[in-house]
Short mmCIF file of C-alpha atoms in Angstrom, two decimals:
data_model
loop_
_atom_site.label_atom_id
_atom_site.label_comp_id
_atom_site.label_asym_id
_atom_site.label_seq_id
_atom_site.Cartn_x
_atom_site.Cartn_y
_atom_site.Cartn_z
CA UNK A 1 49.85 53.01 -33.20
CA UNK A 2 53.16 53.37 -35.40
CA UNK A 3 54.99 52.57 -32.27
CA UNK A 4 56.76 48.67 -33.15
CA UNK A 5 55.32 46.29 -30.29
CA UNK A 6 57.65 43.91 -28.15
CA UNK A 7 57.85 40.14 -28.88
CA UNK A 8 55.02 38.02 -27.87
CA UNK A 9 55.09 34.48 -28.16
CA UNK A 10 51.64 33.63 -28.33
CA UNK A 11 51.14 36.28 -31.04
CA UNK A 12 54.37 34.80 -32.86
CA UNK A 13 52.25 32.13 -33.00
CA UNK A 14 49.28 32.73 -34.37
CA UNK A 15 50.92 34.30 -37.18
CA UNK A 16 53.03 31.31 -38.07
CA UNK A 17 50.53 28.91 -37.57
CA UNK A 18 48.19 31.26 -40.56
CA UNK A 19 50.89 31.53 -42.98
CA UNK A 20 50.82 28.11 -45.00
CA UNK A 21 46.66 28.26 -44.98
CA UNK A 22 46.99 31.97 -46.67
CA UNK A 23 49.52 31.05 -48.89
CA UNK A 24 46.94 27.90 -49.93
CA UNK A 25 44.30 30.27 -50.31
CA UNK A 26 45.90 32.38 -53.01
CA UNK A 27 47.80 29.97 -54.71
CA UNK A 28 46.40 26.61 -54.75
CA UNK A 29 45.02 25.55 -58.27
CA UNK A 30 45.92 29.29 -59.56
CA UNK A 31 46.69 29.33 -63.21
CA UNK A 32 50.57 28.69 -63.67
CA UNK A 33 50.86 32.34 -64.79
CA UNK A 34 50.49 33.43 -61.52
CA UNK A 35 52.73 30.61 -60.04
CA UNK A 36 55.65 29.62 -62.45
CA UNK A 37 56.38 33.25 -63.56
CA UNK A 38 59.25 35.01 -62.01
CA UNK A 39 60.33 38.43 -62.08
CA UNK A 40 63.21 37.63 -64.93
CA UNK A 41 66.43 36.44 -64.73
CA UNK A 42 67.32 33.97 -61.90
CA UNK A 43 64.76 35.33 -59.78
CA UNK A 44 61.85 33.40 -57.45
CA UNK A 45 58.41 32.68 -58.58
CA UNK A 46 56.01 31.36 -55.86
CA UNK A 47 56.72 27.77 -56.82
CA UNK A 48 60.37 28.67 -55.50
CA UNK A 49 59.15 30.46 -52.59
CA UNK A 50 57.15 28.05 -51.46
CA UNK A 51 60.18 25.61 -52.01
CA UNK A 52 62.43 28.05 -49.76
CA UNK A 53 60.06 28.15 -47.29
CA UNK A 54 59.97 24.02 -46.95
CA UNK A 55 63.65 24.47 -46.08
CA UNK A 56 63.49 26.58 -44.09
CA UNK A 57 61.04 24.48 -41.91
CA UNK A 58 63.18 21.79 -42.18
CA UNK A 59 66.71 23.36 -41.41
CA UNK A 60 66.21 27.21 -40.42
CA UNK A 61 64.05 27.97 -36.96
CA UNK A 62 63.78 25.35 -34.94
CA UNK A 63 66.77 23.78 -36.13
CA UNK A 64 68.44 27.11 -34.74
CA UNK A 65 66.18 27.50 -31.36
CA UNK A 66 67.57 24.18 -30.53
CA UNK A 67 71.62 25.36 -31.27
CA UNK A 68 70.09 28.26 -29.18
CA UNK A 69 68.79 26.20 -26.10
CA UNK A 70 71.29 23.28 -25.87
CA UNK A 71 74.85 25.58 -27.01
CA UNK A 72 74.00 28.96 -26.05
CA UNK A 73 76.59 31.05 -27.55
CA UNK A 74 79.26 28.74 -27.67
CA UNK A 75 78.19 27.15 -31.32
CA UNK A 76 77.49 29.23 -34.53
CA UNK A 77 74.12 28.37 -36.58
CA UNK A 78 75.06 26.59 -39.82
CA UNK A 79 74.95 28.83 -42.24
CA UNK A 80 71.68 28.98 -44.18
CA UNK A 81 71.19 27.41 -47.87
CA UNK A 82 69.81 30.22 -49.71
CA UNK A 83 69.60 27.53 -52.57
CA UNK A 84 68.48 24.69 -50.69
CA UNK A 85 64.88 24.83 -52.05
CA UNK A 86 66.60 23.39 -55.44
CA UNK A 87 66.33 19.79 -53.72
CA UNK A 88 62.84 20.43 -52.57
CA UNK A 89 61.19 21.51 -55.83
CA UNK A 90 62.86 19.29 -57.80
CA UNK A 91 59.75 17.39 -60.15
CA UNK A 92 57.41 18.33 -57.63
CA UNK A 93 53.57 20.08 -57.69
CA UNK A 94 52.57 23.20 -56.06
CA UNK A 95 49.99 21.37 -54.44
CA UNK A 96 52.67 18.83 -52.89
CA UNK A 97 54.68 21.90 -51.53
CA UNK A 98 51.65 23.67 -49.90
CA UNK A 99 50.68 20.00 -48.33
CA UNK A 100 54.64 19.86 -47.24
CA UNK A 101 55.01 23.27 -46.22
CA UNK A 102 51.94 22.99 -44.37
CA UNK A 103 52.49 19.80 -42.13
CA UNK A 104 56.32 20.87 -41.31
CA UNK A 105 55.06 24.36 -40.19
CA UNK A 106 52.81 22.03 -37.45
CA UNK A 107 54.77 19.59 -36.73
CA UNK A 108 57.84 22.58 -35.92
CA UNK A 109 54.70 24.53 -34.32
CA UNK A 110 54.12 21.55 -31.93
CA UNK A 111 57.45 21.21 -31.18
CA UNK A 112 57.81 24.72 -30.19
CA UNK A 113 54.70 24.43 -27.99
CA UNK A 114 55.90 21.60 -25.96
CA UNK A 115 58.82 23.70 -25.30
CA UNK A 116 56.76 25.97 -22.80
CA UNK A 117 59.54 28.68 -23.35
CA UNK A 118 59.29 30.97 -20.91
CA UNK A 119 60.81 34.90 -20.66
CA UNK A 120 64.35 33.37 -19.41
CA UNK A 121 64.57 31.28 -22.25
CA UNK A 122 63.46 33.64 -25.04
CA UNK A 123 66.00 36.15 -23.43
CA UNK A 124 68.38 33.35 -24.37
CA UNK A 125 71.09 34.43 -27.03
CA UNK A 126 72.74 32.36 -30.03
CA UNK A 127 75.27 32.88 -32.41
CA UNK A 128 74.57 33.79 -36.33
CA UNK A 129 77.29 32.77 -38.43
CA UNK A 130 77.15 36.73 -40.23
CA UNK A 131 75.24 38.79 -37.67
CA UNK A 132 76.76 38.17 -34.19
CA UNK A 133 75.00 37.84 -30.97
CA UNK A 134 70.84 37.16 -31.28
CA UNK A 135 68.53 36.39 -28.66
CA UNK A 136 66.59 33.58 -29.11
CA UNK A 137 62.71 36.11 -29.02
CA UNK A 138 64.51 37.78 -32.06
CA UNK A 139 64.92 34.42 -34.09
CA UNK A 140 61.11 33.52 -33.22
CA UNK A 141 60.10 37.22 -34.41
CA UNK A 142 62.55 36.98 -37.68
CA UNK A 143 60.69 33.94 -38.44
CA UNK A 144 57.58 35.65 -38.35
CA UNK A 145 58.82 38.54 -40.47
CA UNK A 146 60.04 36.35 -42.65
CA UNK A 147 56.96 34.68 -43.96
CA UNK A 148 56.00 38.18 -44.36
CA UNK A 149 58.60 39.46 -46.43
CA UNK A 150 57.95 36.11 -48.66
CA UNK A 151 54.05 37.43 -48.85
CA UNK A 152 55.56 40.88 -49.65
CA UNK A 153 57.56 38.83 -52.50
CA UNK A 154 55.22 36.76 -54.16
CA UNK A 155 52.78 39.47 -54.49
CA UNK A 156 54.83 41.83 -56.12
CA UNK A 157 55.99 38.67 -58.79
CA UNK A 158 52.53 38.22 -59.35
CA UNK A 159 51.65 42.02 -59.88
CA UNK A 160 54.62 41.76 -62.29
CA UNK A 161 53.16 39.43 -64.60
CA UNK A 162 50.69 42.39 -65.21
CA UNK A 163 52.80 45.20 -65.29
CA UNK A 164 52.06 45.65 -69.18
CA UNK A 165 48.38 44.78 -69.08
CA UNK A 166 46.94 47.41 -66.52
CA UNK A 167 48.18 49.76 -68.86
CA UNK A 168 48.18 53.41 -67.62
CA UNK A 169 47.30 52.66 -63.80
CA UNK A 170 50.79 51.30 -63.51
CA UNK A 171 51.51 54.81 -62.04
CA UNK A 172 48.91 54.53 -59.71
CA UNK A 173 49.29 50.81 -58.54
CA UNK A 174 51.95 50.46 -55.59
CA UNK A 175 53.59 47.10 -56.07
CA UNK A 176 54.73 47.86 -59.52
CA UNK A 177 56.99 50.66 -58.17
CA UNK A 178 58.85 47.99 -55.77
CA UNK A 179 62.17 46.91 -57.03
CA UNK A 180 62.64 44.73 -54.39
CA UNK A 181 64.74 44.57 -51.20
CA UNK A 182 66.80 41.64 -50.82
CA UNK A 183 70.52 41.37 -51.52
CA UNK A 184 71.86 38.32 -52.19
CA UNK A 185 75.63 39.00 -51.35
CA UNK A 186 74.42 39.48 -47.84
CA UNK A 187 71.90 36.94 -47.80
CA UNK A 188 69.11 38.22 -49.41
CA UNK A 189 66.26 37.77 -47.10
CA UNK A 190 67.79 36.01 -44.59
CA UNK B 1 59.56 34.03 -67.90
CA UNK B 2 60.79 37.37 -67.08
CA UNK B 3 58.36 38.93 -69.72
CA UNK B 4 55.19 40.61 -68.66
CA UNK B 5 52.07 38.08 -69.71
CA UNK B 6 49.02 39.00 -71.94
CA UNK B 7 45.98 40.13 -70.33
CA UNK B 8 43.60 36.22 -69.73
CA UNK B 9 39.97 37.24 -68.24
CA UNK B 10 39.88 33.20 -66.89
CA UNK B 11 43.57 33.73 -64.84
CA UNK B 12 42.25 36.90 -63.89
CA UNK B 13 39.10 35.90 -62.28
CA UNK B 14 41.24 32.95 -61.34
CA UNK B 15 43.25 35.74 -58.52
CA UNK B 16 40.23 37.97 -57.59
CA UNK B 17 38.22 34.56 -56.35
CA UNK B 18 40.96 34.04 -54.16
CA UNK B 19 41.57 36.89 -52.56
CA UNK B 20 38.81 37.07 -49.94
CA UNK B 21 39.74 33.79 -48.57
CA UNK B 22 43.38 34.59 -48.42
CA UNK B 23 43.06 37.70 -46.49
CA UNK B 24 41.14 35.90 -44.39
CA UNK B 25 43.07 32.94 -43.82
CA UNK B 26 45.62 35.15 -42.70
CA UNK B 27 43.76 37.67 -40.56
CA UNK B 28 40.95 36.27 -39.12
CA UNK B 29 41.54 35.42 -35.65
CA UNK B 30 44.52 37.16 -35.56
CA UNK B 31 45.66 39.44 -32.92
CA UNK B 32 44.96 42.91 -32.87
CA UNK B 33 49.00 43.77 -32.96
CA UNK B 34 49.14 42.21 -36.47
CA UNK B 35 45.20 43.49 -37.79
CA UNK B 36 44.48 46.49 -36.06
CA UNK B 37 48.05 48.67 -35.88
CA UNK B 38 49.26 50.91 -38.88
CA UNK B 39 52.86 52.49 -39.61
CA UNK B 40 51.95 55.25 -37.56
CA UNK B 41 50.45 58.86 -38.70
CA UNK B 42 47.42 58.41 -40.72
CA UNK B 43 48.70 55.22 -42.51
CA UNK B 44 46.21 52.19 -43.13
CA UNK B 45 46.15 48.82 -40.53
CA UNK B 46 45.19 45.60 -42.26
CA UNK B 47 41.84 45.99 -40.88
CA UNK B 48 41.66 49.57 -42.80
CA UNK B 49 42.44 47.88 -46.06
CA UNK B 50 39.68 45.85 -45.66
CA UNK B 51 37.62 48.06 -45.14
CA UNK B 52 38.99 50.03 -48.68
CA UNK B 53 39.04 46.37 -50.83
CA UNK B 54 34.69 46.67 -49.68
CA UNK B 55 34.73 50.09 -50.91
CA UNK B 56 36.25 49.08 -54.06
CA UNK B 57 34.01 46.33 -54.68
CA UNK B 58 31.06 48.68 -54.36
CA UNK B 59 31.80 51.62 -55.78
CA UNK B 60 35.05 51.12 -58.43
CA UNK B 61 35.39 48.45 -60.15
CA UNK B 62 32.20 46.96 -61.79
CA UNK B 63 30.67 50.12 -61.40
CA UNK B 64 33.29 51.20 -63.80
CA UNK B 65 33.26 48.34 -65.96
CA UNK B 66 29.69 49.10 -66.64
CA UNK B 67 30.48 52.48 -66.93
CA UNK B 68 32.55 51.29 -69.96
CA UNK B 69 29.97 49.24 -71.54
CA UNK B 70 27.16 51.83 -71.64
CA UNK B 71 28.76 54.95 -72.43
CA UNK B 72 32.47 53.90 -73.57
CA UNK B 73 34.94 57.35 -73.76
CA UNK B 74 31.91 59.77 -73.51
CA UNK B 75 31.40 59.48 -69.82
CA UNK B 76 34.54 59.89 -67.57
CA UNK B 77 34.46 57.61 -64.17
CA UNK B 78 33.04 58.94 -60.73
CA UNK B 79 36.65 59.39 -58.89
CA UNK B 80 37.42 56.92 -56.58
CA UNK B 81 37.08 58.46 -52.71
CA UNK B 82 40.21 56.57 -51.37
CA UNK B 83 38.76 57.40 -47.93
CA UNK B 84 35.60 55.65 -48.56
CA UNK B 85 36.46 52.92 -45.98
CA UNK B 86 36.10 54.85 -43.33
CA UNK B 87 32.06 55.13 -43.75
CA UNK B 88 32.61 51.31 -44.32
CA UNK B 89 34.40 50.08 -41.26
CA UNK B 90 32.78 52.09 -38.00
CA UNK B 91 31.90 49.67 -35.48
CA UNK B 92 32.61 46.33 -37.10
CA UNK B 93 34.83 44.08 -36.13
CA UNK B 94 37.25 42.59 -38.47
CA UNK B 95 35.50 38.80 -38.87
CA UNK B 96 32.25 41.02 -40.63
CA UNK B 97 34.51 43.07 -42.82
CA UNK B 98 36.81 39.56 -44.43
CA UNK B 99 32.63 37.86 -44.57
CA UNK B 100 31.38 41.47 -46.23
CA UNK B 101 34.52 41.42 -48.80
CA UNK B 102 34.28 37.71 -49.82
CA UNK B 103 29.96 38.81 -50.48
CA UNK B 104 30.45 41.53 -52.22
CA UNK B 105 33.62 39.61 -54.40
CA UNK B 106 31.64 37.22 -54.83
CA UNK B 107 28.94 38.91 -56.18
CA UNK B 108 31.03 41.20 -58.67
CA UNK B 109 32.12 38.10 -60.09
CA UNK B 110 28.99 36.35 -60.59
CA UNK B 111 28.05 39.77 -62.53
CA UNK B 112 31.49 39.78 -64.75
CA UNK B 113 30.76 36.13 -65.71
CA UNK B 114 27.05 36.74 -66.76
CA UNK B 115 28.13 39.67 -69.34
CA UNK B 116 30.37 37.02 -70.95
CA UNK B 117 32.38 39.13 -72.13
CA UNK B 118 34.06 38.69 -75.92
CA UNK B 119 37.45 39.85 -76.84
CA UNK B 120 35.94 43.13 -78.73
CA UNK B 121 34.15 43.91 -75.60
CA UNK B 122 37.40 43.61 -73.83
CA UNK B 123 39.09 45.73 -76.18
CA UNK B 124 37.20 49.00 -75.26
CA UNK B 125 37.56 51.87 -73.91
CA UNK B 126 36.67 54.52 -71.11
CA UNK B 127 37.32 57.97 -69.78
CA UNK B 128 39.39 57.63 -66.18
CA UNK B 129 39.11 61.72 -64.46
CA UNK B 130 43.09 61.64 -64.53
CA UNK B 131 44.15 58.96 -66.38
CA UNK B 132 42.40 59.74 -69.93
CA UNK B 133 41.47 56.62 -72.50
CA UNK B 134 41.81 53.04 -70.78
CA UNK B 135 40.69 50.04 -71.91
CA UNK B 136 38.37 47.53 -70.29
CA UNK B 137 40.75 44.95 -70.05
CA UNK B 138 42.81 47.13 -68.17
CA UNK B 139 40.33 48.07 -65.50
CA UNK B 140 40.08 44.53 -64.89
CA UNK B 141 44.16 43.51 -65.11
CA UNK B 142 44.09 47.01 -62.21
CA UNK B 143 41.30 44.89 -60.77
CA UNK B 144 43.94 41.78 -59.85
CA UNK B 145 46.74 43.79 -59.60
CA UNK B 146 45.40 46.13 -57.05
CA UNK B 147 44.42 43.19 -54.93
CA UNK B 148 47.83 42.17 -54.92
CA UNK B 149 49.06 45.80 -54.18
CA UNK B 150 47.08 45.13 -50.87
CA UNK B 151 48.61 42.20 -50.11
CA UNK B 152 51.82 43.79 -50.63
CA UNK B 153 50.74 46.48 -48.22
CA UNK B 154 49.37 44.34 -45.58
CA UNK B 155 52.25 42.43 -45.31
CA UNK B 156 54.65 45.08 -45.03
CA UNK B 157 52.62 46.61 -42.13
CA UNK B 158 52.27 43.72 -40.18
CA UNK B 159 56.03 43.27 -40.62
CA UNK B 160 56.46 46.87 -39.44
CA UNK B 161 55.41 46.17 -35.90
CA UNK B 162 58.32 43.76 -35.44
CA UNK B 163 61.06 45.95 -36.42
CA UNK B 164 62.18 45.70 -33.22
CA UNK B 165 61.64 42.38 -31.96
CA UNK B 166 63.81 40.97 -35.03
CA UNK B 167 66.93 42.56 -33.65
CA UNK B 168 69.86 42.58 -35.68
CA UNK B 169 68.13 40.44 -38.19
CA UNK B 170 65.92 43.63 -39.81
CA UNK B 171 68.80 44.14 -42.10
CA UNK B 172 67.91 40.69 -43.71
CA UNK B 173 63.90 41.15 -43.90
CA UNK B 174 63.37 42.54 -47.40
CA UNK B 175 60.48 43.84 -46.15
CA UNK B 176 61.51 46.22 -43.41
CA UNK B 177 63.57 47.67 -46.30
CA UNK B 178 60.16 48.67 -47.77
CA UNK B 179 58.93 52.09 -47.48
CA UNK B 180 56.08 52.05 -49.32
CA UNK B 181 54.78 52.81 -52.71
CA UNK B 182 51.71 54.67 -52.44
CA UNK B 183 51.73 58.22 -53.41
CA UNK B 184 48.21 59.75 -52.00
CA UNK B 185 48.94 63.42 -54.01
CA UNK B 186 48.83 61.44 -57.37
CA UNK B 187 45.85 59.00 -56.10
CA UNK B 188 47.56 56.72 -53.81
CA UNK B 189 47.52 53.07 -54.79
CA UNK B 190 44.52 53.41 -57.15
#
């Protein structure tokens, strides 16, 4: 069981295609102290993540997969705008994100499905600006991954916006131990 | 925004209403890679926490809130049995557990608003077996937070079974960087 599993498209999949209705689920109409509040400092609350995940619908993935399938390894990915979800929250709702978030996840979602990748063209390999050589599977399963680690995020914001009020189970409750794992001067979670 | 928020019974209820569907709008349906495998050893799948957020609802949290209100610091807590799910999820598939966890939620919370409970209720205090003197405003904060522990959890383990599909992109996922929180000689995540 704690072996990791090999990529799977269809599995990719479902797991993308779940991520903006979860993310609706917990935080639609949820008290702003839940949503606005970061963890201090310059740091994301889940308005911003769900900001950074619009752009990366809109200029991450499939952007990439298509560098990947028409260039090969001859062009480089554009560097990613860890910032870029500045323009997209800019005097907007929650609400509007989740809606935006959730129809560019489809519409890229389609787009992949009319693909009809198959093994030779997920064993395809691209060039990352930073990181070299990546097959095409591993940018479909880093996608995945990455709404997780953006789950893992915004729960541990949230739990931080409690930290003093649980009082003595802080010791005992796991998410208020996490520090966090990204590092910006390598590109955070990217 | 960085500091920690005062404890809100409203924005608390607010989170613990939404958890059921969340979980489920992630999980349900989902492929057994992502629901069903742990981090190997005798760590929990998503479909094992599950099964432990049921056992919570019956046995920890208003149980102990009423534990509170009747007998305040003279009458320490049952200890929670953090293996208590595994009576709970024999046999059942993972579509009964999300519909037995949103019940049982459901119910707690239609309980919790009936005692309409007043600030000096709030305010008091019970006997935890290790923690000593906590207050009932804390159980409830531990209520949320553990919730979001969970999701914190769940995420990281579904993220887990890609650590090798992402490729040379796991050094980017904050949440591959995660090794966990939970400290089972002290109690675990409760």
């Amino acid at each position: 069981m704690g072996n990791p599993a090999q990529f799977n498209l269809p599995e990719t999949i479902a797991l993308l295609e779940r991520t903006p209705a979860a993310f609706g689920a917990l935080l639609r109409g949820l008290p702003d102290i839940w949503t606005q509040r970061n963890e201090g400092g310059d740091t994301w609350s889940a308005f911003d993540v769900i900001g950074h995940l619009i752009h990366g619908e809109r200029t991450d993935w499939m952007p990439r997969a298509q560098i990947i399938l028409k260039h090969g390894e001859t062009r480089a990915f554009e560097p990613f705008d860890r910032l870029g979800h500045v323009a997209e929250i800019g005097g907007k709702s929650l609400a509007y994100l989740l809606d935006e978030f959730d129809r560019l996840r489809q519409e890229n979602l389609t787009a992949l499905r009319t693909l009809n990748l198959q093994p030779e063209d997920l064993a395809r390999r691209g060039r990352h600006p930073a990181l070299g050589l990546v097959a095409l599977s591993e940018l479909f399963a880093t996608w995945a991954v990455h709404d997780l680690t953006h789950f893992h995020q915004v729960s541990r914001v949230m739990a931080h916006q409690y930290r003093a009020a649980v009082g003595p189970w802080s010791a005992y409750v796991g998410v208020l131990q996490c520090a966090g794992h990204s590092a910006p001067q390598r590109g955070g979670d990217r």
